[in-house]
């Protein structure tokens, strides 16, 4: 039997929760997980989907997340650019929708960011 691997970009608490979350992803479907650090992503990979390790993942990526969404928007734009062209990731669709029509207030923006987290990894 041949396993089909997906490249999954994991955002959030990084190595802290990596092993546990990766094991959960492996049970769901074989994956090749890559941790995304605040400094950027590995451009050599084309990602099938994105897993966010916690609801408040964005706090790790921007010290000014409460007043300015630009750092998070830049990271999300990078994710979209590095995504696989044939990806059916639900989170990728959410990210694209968010970027194409950003909320008007920071409060609405934070609400949108929180929707990217799926505690059960059913819709990466």
Coordinates of N, CA and C in Angstrom, one line a residue:
X1 N 0.8 -1.2 0.0 CA 0.0 0.0 0.0 C 0.9 1.2 0.0
X2 N 0.6 2.2 -0.9 CA 1.3 3.4 -1.0 C 0.6 4.5 -0.1
X3 N 1.4 5.2 0.7 CA 0.9 6.3 1.5 C 1.0 7.6 0.8
X4 N -0.1 8.3 0.8 CA 0.0 9.7 0.2 C 0.3 10.7 1.2
X5 N 1.4 11.3 1.1 CA 1.8 12.3 2.1 C 1.3 13.7 1.8
X6 N 0.9 14.4 2.8 CA 0.6 15.8 2.6 C 1.6 16.7 3.4
X7 N 2.0 17.8 2.8 CA 2.8 18.7 3.6 C 1.9 19.6 4.4
X8 N 2.0 19.6 5.7 CA 1.2 20.4 6.6 C 2.0 21.4 7.3
X9 N 1.6 22.7 7.1 CA 2.3 23.7 7.8 C 1.7 23.9 9.2
X10 N 2.5 23.7 10.2 CA 2.0 23.8 11.6 C 2.3 25.2 12.2
X11 N 1.3 25.9 12.7 CA 1.6 27.2 13.3 C 1.1 27.2 14.7
X12 N 1.7 27.9 15.5 CA 1.3 28.1 16.9 C 2.4 28.0 17.9
X13 N 2.4 27.0 18.7 CA 3.3 26.9 19.8 C 4.6 26.2 19.4
X14 N 4.8 25.9 18.1 CA 6.0 25.3 17.6 C 6.3 24.0 18.3
X15 N 7.6 23.8 18.6 CA 8.1 22.5 19.1 C 7.4 22.1 20.4
X16 N 6.9 23.0 21.2 CA 6.2 22.7 22.4 C 5.2 21.6 22.3
X17 N 4.3 21.8 21.3 CA 3.2 20.8 21.1 C 3.4 20.0 19.8
X18 N 4.5 20.1 19.2 CA 4.7 19.5 17.9 C 4.5 18.0 17.9
X19 N 5.1 17.3 18.8 CA 5.1 15.8 18.8 C 3.6 15.3 19.0
X20 N 2.9 15.9 19.9 CA 1.6 15.5 20.2 C 0.6 15.8 19.0
X21 N 0.7 17.0 18.5 CA -0.2 17.3 17.4 C 0.2 16.6 16.1
X22 N 1.5 16.3 15.9 CA 1.9 15.6 14.7 C 1.4 14.2 14.8
X23 N 1.4 13.6 16.0 CA 0.9 12.2 16.1 C -0.6 12.2 15.8
X24 N -1.4 13.2 16.2 CA -2.8 13.3 15.9 C -3.0 13.4 14.4
X25 N -2.2 14.2 13.7 CA -2.3 14.4 12.3 C -2.0 13.1 11.6
X26 N -1.0 12.4 12.0 CA -0.6 11.1 11.4 C -1.8 10.1 11.5
X27 N -2.5 10.1 12.6 CA -3.6 9.2 12.8 C -4.7 9.5 11.7
X28 N -4.9 10.8 11.5 CA -5.9 11.3 10.6 C -5.6 10.9 9.2
X29 N -4.3 11.2 8.8 CA -3.9 11.0 7.5 C -2.4 11.2 7.4
X30 N -1.6 10.3 6.8 CA -0.1 10.5 6.7 C 0.3 11.9 6.3
X31 N 1.2 12.5 7.0 CA 1.6 13.8 6.7 C 3.1 14.0 6.8
X32 N 3.6 15.1 6.2 CA 4.9 15.5 6.4 C 4.8 16.9 7.0
X33 N 4.9 17.1 8.3 CA 4.6 18.3 8.9 C 5.8 19.2 9.0
X34 N 5.6 20.5 8.8 CA 6.7 21.5 8.9 C 6.2 22.6 9.9
X35 N 7.1 22.9 10.8 CA 6.7 23.9 11.8 C 7.1 25.3 11.2
X36 N 6.1 26.2 11.2 CA 6.3 27.6 10.7 C 6.7 28.5 11.9
X37 N 7.9 29.0 11.7 CA 8.4 29.9 12.8 C 8.1 31.4 12.4
X38 N 8.1 32.3 13.3 CA 7.8 33.7 13.0 C 8.7 34.3 11.9
X39 N 9.9 33.7 11.8 CA 10.9 34.3 10.8 C 10.5 34.0 9.4
X40 N 9.6 33.0 9.2 CA 9.2 32.7 7.8 C 8.9 31.2 7.6
X41 N 8.8 30.8 6.4 CA 8.5 29.5 6.0 C 9.6 28.9 5.0
X42 N 9.6 27.6 4.9 CA 10.6 27.0 4.0 C 9.9 27.0 2.6
X43 N 10.5 27.7 1.7 CA 10.0 27.9 0.4 C 10.1 26.7 -0.5
X44 N 10.8 25.7 0.0 CA 11.0 24.5 -0.8 C 9.8 23.6 -0.8
X45 N 8.9 23.9 0.1 CA 7.7 23.0 0.2 C 6.5 23.7 -0.3
X46 N 5.6 22.9 -0.8 CA 4.3 23.4 -1.3 C 3.3 22.7 -0.4
X47 N 2.6 23.5 0.4 CA 1.7 23.0 1.5 C 0.3 22.6 1.0
X48 N -0.1 21.4 1.4 CA -1.5 21.0 1.2 C -2.5 21.6 2.1
X49 N -2.0 21.9 3.3 CA -2.9 22.5 4.3 C -2.2 23.1 5.5
X50 N -3.0 23.7 6.4 CA -2.4 24.4 7.5 C -3.1 24.0 8.8
X51 N -2.3 23.6 9.8 CA -2.8 23.3 11.1 C -2.3 24.3 12.1
X52 N -3.3 24.9 12.8 CA -3.0 25.9 13.9 C -3.1 25.2 15.2
X53 N -2.0 25.3 16.0 CA -2.0 24.5 17.2 C -2.8 25.0 18.4
X54 N -3.2 26.2 18.3 CA -4.1 26.8 19.4 C -4.9 27.9 18.8
X55 N -5.9 28.3 19.5 CA -6.8 29.4 19.1 C -6.1 30.7 19.0
X56 N -5.1 30.9 19.8 CA -4.4 32.2 19.9 C -3.0 32.2 19.3
X57 N -2.9 31.4 18.2 CA -1.6 31.2 17.5 C -1.0 32.5 17.1
X58 N -1.7 33.5 16.7 CA -1.2 34.8 16.2 C -0.4 35.5 17.2
X59 N -0.6 35.3 18.5 CA 0.2 36.0 19.5 C 1.7 35.7 19.4
X60 N 2.1 34.5 18.9 CA 3.5 34.1 18.7 C 4.1 34.9 17.6
X61 N 3.3 35.3 16.6 CA 3.9 35.8 15.4 C 3.9 37.4 15.3
X62 N 3.3 38.0 16.3 CA 3.4 39.5 16.2 C 3.2 40.1 17.6
X63 N 4.2 40.9 18.1 CA 4.0 41.5 19.4 C 2.9 42.6 19.4
X64 N 2.6 43.1 18.2 CA 1.6 44.2 18.1 C 0.2 43.7 17.6
X65 N -0.1 42.4 17.8 CA -1.3 41.8 17.2 C -2.6 42.5 17.7
X66 N -2.5 43.2 18.8 CA -3.7 43.9 19.4 C -4.1 45.2 18.7
X67 N -3.1 45.7 18.0 CA -3.3 47.0 17.3 C -3.0 47.0 15.8
X68 N -2.2 46.0 15.4 CA -1.8 46.1 14.0 C -1.8 44.6 13.4
X69 N -2.5 44.4 12.3 CA -2.6 43.1 11.7 C -1.5 42.9 10.6
X70 N -0.7 43.8 10.4 CA 0.2 43.7 9.2 C 1.2 42.5 9.3
X71 N 1.8 42.3 10.4 CA 2.7 41.1 10.5 C 2.0 39.8 10.3
X72 N 0.8 39.6 10.8 CA 0.0 38.4 10.6 C -0.4 38.3 9.2
X73 N -0.9 39.4 8.6 CA -1.3 39.4 7.2 C -0.1 39.0 6.3
X74 N 1.1 39.5 6.6 CA 2.2 39.1 5.8 C 2.5 37.6 5.9
X75 N 2.4 37.1 7.1 CA 2.6 35.6 7.3 C 1.6 34.8 6.5
X76 N 0.3 35.3 6.6 CA -0.8 34.6 6.0 C -0.6 34.7 4.4
X77 N -0.2 35.8 4.0 CA 0.1 36.0 2.5 C 1.2 35.0 2.1
X78 N 2.2 34.9 2.9 CA 3.3 33.9 2.5 C 2.7 32.5 2.5
X79 N 1.8 32.1 3.4 CA 1.3 30.8 3.4 C 0.5 30.6 2.1
X80 N -0.3 31.5 1.7 CA -1.1 31.4 0.5 C -0.2 31.2 -0.7
X81 N 0.9 32.0 -0.7 CA 1.8 31.9 -1.9 C 2.5 30.5 -1.9
X82 N 2.7 29.9 -0.8 CA 3.5 28.6 -0.7 C 2.5 27.4 -0.7
X83 N 1.3 27.7 -0.9 CA 0.3 26.6 -0.9 C 0.3 25.9 -2.2
X84 N -0.1 24.6 -2.1 CA -0.2 23.8 -3.3 C -1.3 24.3 -4.2
X85 N -1.2 24.4 -5.5 CA -2.2 24.9 -6.4 C -3.4 24.0 -6.4
X86 N -3.3 22.7 -6.0 CA -4.4 21.8 -6.0 C -5.0 21.6 -4.6
X87 N -4.5 22.3 -3.6 CA -4.9 22.1 -2.3 C -6.4 22.4 -2.1
X88 N -7.0 21.5 -1.3 CA -8.4 21.7 -0.9 C -8.6 22.0 0.6
X89 N -7.5 22.5 1.2 CA -7.5 22.9 2.6 C -8.6 23.9 2.9
X90 N -9.4 23.5 3.9 CA -10.5 24.4 4.4 C -9.8 25.7 5.0
X91 N -8.8 25.5 5.8 CA -8.1 26.7 6.4 C -7.5 27.6 5.3
X92 N -7.0 27.0 4.2 CA -6.4 27.8 3.1 C -7.5 28.7 2.5
X93 N -8.7 28.1 2.4 CA -9.8 28.8 1.8 C -10.2 30.0 2.8
X94 N -10.2 29.7 4.1 CA -10.5 30.7 5.1 C -9.5 31.8 5.0
X95 N -8.2 31.5 4.9 CA -7.2 32.5 4.8 C -7.3 33.3 3.6
X96 N -7.6 32.7 2.5 CA -7.8 33.5 1.2 C -9.0 34.4 1.3
X97 N -10.1 33.9 1.9 CA -11.2 34.8 2.1 C -10.9 36.0 3.0
X98 N -10.2 35.7 4.1 CA -9.8 36.8 5.0 C -9.0 37.8 4.3
X99 N -8.0 37.4 3.5 CA -7.1 38.3 2.9 C -7.7 39.1 1.7
X100 N -8.7 38.5 1.1 CA -9.4 39.2 0.0 C -10.4 40.2 0.5
X101 N -10.9 40.0 1.7 CA -11.9 40.9 2.2 C -11.6 41.1 3.7
X102 N -10.5 41.8 4.1 CA -10.2 41.9 5.5 C -11.2 42.6 6.3
X103 N -11.4 42.2 7.5 CA -12.4 42.9 8.4 C -11.9 44.4 8.6
X104 N -12.9 45.2 9.0 CA -12.6 46.6 9.2 C -12.0 47.0 10.6
X105 N -12.3 46.2 11.6 CA -11.8 46.4 12.9 C -10.8 45.3 13.3
X106 N -9.9 45.7 14.3 CA -9.0 44.7 14.8 C -9.7 43.6 15.6
X107 N -10.8 43.9 16.2 CA -11.6 42.9 16.9 C -12.1 41.9 16.0
X108 N -12.7 42.3 14.8 CA -13.2 41.4 13.8 C -12.0 40.6 13.2
X109 N -10.9 41.2 13.0 CA -9.7 40.5 12.5 C -9.3 39.4 13.4
X110 N -9.2 39.7 14.7 CA -8.8 38.6 15.7 C -9.9 37.5 15.7
X111 N -11.1 37.8 15.6 CA -12.2 36.8 15.5 C -11.9 35.9 14.2
X112 N -11.5 36.5 13.1 CA -11.2 35.7 11.9 C -10.0 34.8 12.1
X113 N -9.0 35.4 12.7 CA -7.8 34.6 13.0 C -8.1 33.3 13.8
X114 N -9.0 33.5 14.8 CA -9.3 32.4 15.7 C -10.1 31.3 15.0
X115 N -10.7 31.6 13.9 CA -11.5 30.6 13.1 C -10.5 29.6 12.4
X116 N -9.3 30.0 12.2 CA -8.3 29.1 11.5 C -7.9 27.9 12.4
X117 N -8.2 28.0 13.7 CA -7.8 26.9 14.6 C -8.9 25.8 14.6
X118 N -8.5 24.6 14.4 CA -9.4 23.4 14.4 C -8.9 22.4 15.5
X119 N -9.5 22.4 16.6 CA -9.0 21.5 17.7 C -8.9 20.1 17.4
X120 N -9.7 19.6 16.4 CA -9.7 18.2 16.1 C -9.0 17.9 14.8
X121 N -8.4 18.9 14.1 CA -7.7 18.7 12.9 C -8.5 18.0 11.8
X122 N -9.8 18.1 11.8 CA -10.6 17.4 10.8 C -10.6 18.2 9.5
X123 N -10.5 19.5 9.6 CA -10.5 20.3 8.4 C -9.2 21.2 8.3
X124 N -8.1 20.6 7.8 CA -6.9 21.3 7.8 C -6.9 22.2 6.5

